[in-house]
Short mmCIF file of C-alpha atoms and ligand atoms in Angstrom, two decimals:
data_model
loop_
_atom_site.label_atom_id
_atom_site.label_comp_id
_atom_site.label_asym_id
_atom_site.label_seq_id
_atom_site.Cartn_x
_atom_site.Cartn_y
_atom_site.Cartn_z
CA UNK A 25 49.99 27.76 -4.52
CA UNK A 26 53.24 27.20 -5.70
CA UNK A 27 53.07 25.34 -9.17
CA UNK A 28 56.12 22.47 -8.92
CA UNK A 29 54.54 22.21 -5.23
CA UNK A 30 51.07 21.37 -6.90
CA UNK A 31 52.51 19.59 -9.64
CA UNK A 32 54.30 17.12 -7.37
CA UNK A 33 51.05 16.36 -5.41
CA UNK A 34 48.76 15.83 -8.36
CA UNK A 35 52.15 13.10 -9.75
CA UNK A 36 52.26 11.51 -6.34
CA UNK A 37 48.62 10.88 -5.91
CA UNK A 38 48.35 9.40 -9.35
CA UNK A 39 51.21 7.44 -8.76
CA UNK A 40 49.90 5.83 -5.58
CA UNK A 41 46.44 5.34 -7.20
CA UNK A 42 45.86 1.77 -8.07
CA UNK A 43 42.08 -0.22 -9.04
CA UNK A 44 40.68 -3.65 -7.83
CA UNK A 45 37.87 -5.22 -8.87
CA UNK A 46 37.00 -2.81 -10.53
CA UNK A 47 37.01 -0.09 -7.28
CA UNK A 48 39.87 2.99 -7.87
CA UNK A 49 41.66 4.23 -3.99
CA UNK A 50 44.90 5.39 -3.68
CA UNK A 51 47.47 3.53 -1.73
CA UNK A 52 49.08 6.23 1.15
CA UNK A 53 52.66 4.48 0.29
CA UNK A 54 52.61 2.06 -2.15
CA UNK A 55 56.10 0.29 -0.34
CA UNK A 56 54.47 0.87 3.63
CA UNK A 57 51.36 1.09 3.44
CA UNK A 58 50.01 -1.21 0.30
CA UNK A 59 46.11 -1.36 0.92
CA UNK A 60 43.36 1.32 1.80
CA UNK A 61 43.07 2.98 5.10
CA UNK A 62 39.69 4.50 6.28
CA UNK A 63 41.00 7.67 6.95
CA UNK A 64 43.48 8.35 4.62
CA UNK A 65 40.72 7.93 1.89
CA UNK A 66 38.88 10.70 3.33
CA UNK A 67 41.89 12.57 3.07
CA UNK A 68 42.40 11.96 -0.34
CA UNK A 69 39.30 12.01 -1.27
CA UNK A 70 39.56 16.06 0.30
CA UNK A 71 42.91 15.81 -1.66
CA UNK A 72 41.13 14.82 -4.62
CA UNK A 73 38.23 17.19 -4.56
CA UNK A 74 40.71 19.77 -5.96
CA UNK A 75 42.27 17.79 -8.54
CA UNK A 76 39.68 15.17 -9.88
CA UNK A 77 36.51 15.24 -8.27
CA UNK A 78 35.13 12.16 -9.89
CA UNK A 79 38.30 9.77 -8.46
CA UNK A 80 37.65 11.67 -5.01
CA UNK A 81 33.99 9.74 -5.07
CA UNK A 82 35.34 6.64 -6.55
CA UNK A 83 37.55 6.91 -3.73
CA UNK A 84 34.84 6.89 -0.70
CA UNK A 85 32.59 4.88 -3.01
CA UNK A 86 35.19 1.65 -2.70
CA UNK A 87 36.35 2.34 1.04
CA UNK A 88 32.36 1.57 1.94
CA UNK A 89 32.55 -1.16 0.09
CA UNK A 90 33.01 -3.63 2.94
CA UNK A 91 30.99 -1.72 5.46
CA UNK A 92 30.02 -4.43 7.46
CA UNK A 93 25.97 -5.27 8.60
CA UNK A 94 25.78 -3.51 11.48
CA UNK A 95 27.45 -0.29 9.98
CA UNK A 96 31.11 -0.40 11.00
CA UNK A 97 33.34 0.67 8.03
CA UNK A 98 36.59 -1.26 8.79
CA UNK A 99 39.90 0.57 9.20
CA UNK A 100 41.94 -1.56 6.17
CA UNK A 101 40.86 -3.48 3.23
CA UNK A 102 42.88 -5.77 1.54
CA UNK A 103 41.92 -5.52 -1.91
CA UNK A 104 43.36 -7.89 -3.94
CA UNK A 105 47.27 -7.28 -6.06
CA UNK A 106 48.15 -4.49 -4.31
CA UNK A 107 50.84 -5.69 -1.87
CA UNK A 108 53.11 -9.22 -1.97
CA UNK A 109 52.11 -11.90 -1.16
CA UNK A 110 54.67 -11.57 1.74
CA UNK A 111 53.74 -8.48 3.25
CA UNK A 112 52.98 -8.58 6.61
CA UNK A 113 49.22 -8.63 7.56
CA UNK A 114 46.96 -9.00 11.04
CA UNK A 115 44.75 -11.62 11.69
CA UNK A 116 41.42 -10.15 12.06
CA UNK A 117 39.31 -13.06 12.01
CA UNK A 118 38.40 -11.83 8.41
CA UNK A 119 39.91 -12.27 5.23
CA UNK A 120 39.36 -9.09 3.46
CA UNK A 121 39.55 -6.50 5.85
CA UNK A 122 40.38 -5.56 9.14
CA UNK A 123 37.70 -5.54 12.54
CA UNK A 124 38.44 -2.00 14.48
CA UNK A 125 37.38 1.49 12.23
CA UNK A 126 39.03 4.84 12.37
CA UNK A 127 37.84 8.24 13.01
CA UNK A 128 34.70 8.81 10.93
CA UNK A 129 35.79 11.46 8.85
CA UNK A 130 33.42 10.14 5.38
CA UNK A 131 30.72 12.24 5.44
CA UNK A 132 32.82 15.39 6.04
CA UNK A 133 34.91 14.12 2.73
CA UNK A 134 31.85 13.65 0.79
CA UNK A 135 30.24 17.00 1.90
CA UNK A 136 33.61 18.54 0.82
CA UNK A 137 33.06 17.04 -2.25
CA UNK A 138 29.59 18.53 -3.41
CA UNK A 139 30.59 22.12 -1.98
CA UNK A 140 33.24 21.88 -5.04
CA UNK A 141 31.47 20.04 -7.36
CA UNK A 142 27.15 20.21 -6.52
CA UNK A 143 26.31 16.66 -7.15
CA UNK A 144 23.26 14.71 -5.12
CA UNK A 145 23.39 11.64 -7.34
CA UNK A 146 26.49 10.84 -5.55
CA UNK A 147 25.71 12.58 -2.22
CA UNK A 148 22.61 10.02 -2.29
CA UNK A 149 25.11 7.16 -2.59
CA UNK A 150 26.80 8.65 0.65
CA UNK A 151 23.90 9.40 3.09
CA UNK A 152 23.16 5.34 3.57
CA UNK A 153 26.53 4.26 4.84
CA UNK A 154 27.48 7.47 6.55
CA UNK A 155 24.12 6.93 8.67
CA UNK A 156 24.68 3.57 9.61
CA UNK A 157 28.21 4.36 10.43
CA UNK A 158 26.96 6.88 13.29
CA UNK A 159 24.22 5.23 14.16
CA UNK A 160 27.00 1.96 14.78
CA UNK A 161 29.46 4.28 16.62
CA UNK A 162 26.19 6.15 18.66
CA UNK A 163 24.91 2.60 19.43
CA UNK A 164 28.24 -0.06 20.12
CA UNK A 165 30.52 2.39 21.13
CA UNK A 166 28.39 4.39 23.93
CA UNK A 167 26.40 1.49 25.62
CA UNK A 168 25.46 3.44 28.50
CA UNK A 169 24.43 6.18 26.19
CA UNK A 170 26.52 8.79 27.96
CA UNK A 171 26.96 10.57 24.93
CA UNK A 172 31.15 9.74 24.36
CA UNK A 173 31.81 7.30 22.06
CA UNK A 174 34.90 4.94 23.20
CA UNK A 175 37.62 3.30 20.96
CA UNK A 176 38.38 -0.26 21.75
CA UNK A 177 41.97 -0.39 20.15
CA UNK A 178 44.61 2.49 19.77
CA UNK A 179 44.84 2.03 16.40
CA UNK A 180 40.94 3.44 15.77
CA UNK A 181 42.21 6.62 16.74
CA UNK A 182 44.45 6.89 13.95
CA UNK A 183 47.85 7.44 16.39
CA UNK A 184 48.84 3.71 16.94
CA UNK A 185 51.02 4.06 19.43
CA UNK A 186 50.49 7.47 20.82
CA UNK A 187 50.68 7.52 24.76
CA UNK A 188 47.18 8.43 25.48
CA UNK A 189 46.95 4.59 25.38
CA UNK A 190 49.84 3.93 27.23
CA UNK A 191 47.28 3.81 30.41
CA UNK A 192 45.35 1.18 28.25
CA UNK A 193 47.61 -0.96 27.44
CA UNK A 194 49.85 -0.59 31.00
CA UNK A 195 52.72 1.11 29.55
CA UNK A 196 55.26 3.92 30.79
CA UNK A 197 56.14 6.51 29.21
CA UNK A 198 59.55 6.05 28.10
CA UNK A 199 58.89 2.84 26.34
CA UNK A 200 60.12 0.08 23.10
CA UNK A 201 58.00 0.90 20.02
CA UNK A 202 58.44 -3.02 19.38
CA UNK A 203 56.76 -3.97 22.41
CA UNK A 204 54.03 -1.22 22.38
CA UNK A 205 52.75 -3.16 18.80
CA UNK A 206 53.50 -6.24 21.21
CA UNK A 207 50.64 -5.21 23.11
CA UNK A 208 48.48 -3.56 20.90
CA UNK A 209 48.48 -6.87 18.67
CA UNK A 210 47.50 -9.10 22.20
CA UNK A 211 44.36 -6.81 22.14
CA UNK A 212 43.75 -8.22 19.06
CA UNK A 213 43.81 -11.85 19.54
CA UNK A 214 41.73 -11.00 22.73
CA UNK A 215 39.01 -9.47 20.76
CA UNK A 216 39.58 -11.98 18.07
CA UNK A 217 38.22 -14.33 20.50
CA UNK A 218 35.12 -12.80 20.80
CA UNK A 219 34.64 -12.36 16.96
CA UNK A 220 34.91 -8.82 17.78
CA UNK A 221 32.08 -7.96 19.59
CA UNK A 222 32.96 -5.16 21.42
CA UNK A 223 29.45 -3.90 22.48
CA UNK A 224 29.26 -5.29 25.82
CA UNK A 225 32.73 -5.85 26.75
CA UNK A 226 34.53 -2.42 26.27
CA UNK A 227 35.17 -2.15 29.88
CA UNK A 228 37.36 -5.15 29.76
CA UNK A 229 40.13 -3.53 28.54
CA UNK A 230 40.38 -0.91 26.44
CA UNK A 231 37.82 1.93 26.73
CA UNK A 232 39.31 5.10 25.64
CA UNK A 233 36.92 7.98 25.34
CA UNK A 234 39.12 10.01 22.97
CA UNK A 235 38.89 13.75 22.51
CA UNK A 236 39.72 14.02 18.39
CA UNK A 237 37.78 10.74 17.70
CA UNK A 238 34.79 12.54 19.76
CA UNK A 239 35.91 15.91 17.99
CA UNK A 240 35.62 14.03 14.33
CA UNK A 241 32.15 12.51 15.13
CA UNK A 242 30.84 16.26 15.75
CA UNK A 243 32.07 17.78 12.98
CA UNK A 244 30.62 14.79 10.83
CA UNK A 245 27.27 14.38 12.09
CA UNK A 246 27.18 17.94 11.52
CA UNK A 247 28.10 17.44 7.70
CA UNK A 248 25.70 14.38 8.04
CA UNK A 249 23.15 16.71 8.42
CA UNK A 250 23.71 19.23 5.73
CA UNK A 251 24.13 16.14 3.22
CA UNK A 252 20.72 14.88 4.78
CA UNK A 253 19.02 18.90 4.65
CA UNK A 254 20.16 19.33 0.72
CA UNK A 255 18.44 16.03 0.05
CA UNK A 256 15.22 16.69 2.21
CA UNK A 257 15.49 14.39 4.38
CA UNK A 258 14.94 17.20 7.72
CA UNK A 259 14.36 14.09 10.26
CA UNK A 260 17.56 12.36 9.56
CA UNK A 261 19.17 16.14 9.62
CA UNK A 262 17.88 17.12 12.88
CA UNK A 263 18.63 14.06 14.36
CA UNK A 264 22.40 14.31 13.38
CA UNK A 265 22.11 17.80 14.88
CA UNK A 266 21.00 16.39 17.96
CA UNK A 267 23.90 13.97 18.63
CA UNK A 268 26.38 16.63 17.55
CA UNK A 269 24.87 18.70 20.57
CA UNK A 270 25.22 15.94 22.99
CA UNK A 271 28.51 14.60 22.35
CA UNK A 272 29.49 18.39 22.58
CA UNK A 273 27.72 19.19 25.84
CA UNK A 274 29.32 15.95 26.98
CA UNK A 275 32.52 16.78 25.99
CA UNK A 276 32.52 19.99 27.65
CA UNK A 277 31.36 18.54 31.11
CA UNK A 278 33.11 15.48 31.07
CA UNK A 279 36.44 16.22 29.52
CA UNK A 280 37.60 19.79 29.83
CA UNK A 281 40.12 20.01 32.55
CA UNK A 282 39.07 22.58 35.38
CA UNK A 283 42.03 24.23 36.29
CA UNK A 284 43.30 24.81 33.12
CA UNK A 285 41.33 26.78 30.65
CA UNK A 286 40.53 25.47 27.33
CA UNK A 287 42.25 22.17 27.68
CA UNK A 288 40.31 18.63 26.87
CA UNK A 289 41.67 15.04 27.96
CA UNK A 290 40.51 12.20 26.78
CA UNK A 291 39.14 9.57 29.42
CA UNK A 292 40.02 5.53 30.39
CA UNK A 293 37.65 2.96 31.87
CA UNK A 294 33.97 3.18 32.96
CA UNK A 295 35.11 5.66 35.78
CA UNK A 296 36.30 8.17 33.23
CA UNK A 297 40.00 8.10 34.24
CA UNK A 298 41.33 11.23 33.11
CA UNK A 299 44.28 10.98 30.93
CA UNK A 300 46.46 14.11 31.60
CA UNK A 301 48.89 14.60 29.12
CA UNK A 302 49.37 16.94 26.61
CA UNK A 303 49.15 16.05 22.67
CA UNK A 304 48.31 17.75 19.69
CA UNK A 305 44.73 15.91 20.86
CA UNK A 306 43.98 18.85 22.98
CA UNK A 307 43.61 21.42 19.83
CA UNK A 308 41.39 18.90 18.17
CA UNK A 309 37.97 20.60 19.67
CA UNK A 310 38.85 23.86 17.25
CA UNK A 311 37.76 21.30 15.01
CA UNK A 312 34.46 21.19 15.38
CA UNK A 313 33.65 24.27 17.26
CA UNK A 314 33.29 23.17 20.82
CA UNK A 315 35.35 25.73 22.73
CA UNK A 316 34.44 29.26 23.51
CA UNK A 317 36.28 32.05 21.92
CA UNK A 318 38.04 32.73 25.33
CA UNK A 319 38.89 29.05 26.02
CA UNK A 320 40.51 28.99 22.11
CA UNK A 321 42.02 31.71 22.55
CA UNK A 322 43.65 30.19 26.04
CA UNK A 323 44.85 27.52 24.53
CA UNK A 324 46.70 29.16 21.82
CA UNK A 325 48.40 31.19 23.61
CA UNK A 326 49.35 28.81 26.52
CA UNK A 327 50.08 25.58 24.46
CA UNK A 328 50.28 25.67 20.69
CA UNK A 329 52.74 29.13 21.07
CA UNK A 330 54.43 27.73 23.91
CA UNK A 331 58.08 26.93 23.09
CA UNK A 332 58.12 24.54 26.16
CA UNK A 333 55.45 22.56 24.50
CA UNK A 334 54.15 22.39 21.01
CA UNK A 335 55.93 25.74 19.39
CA UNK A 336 59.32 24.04 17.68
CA UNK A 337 60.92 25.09 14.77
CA UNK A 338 58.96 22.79 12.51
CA UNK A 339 55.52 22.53 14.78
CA UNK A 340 53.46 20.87 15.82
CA UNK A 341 54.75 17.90 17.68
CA UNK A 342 52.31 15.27 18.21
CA UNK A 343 52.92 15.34 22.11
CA UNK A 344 54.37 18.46 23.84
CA UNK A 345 57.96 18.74 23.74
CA UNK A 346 58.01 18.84 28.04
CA UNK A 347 56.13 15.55 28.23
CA UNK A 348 58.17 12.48 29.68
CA UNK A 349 56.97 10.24 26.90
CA UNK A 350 57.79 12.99 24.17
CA UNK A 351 60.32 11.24 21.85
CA UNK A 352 61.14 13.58 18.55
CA UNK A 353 61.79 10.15 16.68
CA UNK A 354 58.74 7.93 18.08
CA UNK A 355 56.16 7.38 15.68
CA UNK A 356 53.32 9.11 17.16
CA UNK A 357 54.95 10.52 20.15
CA UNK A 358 56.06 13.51 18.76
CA UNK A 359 57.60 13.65 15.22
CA UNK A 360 54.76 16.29 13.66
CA UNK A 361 52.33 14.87 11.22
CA UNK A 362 50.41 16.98 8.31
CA UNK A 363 47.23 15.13 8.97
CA UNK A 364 47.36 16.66 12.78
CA UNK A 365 48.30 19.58 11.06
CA UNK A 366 45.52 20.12 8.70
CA UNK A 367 43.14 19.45 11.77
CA UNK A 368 44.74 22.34 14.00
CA UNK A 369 44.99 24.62 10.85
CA UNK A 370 41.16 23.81 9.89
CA UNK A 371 40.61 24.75 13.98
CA UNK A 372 42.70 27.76 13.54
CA UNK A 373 40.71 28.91 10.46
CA UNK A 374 37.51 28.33 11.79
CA UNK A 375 37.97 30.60 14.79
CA UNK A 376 40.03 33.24 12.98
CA UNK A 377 43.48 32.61 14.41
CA UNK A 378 44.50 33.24 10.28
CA UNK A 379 48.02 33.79 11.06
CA UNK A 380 48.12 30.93 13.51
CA UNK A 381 47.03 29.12 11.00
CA UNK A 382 49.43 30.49 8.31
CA UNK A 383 52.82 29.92 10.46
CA UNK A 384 51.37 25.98 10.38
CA UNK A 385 50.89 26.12 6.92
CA UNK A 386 54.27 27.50 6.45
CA UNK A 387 56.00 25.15 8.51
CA UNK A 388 54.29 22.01 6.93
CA UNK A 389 55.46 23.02 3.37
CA UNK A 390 59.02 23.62 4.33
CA UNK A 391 59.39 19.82 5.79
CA UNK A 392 58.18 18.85 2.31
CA UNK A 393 60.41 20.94 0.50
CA UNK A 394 63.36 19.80 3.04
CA UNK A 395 62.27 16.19 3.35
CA UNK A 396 59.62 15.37 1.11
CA UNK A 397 56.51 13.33 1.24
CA UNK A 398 57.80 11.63 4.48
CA UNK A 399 55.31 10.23 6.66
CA UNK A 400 56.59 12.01 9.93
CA UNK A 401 59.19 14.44 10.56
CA UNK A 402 61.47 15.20 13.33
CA UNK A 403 59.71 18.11 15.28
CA UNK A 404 63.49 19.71 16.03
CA UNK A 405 65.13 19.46 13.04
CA UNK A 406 63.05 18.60 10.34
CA UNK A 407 64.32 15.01 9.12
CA UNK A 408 61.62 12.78 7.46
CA UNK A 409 60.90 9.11 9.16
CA UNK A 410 59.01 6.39 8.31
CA UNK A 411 56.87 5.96 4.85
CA UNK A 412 58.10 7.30 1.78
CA UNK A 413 55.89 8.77 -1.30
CA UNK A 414 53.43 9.38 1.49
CA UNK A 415 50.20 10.70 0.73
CA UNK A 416 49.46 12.86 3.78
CA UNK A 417 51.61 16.04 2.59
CA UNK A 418 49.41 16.76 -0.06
CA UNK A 419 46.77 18.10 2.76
CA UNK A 420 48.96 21.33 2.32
CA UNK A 421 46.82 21.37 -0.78
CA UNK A 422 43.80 21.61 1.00
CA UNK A 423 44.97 23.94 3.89
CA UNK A 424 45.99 26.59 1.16
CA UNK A 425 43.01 26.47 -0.29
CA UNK A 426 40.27 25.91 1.83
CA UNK A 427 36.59 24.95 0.89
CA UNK A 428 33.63 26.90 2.34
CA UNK A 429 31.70 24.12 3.85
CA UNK A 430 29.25 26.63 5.76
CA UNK A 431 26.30 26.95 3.52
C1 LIG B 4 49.78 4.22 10.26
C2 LIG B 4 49.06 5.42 10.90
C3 LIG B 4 47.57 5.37 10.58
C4 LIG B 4 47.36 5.28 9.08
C5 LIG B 4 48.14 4.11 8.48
C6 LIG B 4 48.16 4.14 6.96
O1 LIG B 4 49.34 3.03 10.86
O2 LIG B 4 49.28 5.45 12.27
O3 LIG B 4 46.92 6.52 11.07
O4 LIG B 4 46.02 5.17 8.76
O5 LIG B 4 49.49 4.17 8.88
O6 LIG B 4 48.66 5.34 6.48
#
């Protein structure tokens, strides 16, 4: 890759790296964002893996920290010193970190990890609190064991206010990004009341069965169980194997849309709602393998190289470009994102849509070059929003020089 490119990654995720307590992470802006996310340490932990392999385990070593008894691994932890005292935070009912997680994307990090650097000391620190972390999410989040694991808060799935939830949350789709965090911090206080017990009341009110969260968990149980295989443990491995089947079957015969081919919503409420609008959500299956060549190759062709929907100059917009909620400057309804980037270039890859996947890659290192390490970026025109010294570009890193995480 391009050396000043490289150079200016390895500066800003040094620069963003800070220690507490004696536990390294790396902030994703130090002036946004000033504590650790869940999954923005397993991105730079992936980020890591090419630059400093031991800081990319010191990274996942102090984001499971705080996992909690019965396995969750909260979404933010406020480590001490590493924002103002007057920087905004949520009340959780907890002091040190937050109560909802993010998608699980640890033990595909840590796999990463040991394909680039062979190390089962360290993978034997992993296996523990990436198998109580599925087990949770198997177990809490999929009560009626129907094999779809449900988010209780938009904010687990990583795209706070993106409008799959708008359904959730009874919102339309032209909306005030003020009042959408209105709303989405009322479902807090409401499950703050119940000390955040979700297992028995996700029905209540917000019971999103998301396709990438869904996606994630397949891809990870099935890194769960090559980190379980290299360290003998063939029970744990098959198991992992097992759910990974049965959140796929499920995904295929409760989520893919019937009339049009290749395309996945995700679901509201115990009646499975379907929520039918496109986002970059519906290329999140190349992820983890779960389409058939024909239905990938449908959905390429019909939606990610459709100009009417997610082909723009600087693609891919987090919801399709003909949507009524698609606003180029809102947040996470449609300014394009390198994190949902590196997922639809890592789907690309994996079914051999190389220059697909190349064009993507392209397009994600000219916003950096025209905007820098933005956090989002106008899907039209290119202009950065949001964060600055945001970590998320350096995935380009990753995407140009992808791991074999086969064997
Ligand atoms: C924003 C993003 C979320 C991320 C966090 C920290 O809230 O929506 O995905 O984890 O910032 O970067």
């Amino acid at each position: 890759m391009d050396k000043a490119l490289a150079e200016q990654i390895q500066k800003l995720m040094l620069q963003n790296r800070r220690q507490s307590r004696g536990f390294i992470f790396t902030l994703p802006s130090p002036d946004s964002y000033p504590f650790q996310w869940f999954w923005d340490s397993c991105f730079h932990a992936i980020i890591l893996s090419h630059i400093d392999v031991t800081t990319a385990k010191a990274e996942l070593f102090s984001l499971t920290r705080f996992q909690f008894s019965n396995g969750m691994i909260p979404h933010m932890i406020y480590w001490q010193h590493t924002a103002g005292e007057s920087f905004p935070r949520i009340n959780w009912g907890r002091r040190r970190t937050s109560s909802i997680t993010q998608p699980p994307m640890l033990a595909y990090a840590a796999w990463q990890i040991h394909q680039v650097s062979p190390d089962e000391e360290f993978l034997k620190t992993m296996i523990g609190p990436i198998d109580r972390f599925h087990r949770y999410l198997l177990d809490y989040r999929d009560p009626r064991r129907n094999h779809l694991v449900g988010l209780v808060h938009p904010d687990e799935s990583g795209e706070d206010n993106s409008p799959r939830f708008d359904a959730a949350l009874t919102m339309p789709p032209k909306q005030n990004i003020d009042e959408n965090f209105r709303r989405r911090k009322e479902l807090i206080t409401r499950f703050r009341r119940y000390h955040f017990a979700v297992k028995n009341r996700m029905d209540m009110r917000h019971w999103v069965r998301d396709v990438p969260f869904n996606a994630i968990l397949v891809r990870n149980l099935d890194a769960q169980a090559k980190i379980a295989q290299v360290l003998g443990d063939h029970v744990q491995a098959r198991w992992a194997r097992g759910q990974a089947d049965n959140i796929k079957k499920a995904m295929r015969s409760i989520l893919l849309d019937r009339e049009d081919e290749g395309v996945m919503y995700s679901t509201f409420g115990r009646d499975y709602q379907s929520i039918k609008l496109k986002t970059w959500a519906i290329f999140a299956p190349l992820f983890a393998d779960i389409l058939t060549k024909q239905e990938a190759a449908k959905l390429v062709q019909n939606h990610l190289e459709n100009t009417k929907e997610f082909a723009s100059p600087y693609s891919v917009p987090t919801v399709a470009i003909n949507e009524p909620s698609f606003n180029p400057k809102g947040f996470w309804r449609g300014p394009t994102w390198i994190a949902s980037n590196w997922f639809i270039v890592k789907g690309l890859q994996s079914y051999g849509f190389e220059a697909e996947a190349n064009k993507i890659i392209g397009q994600s290192i000219q916003l950096l070059k025209k905007s820098g390490f933005r956090e989002q970026f106008n899907p039209m025109t290119g202009e950065g929003y949001g964060a600055h010294d945001f970590t998320w570009g350096c995935l380009v890193m990753d995407m140009l020089q992808p791991v074999d995480l086969k064997s």
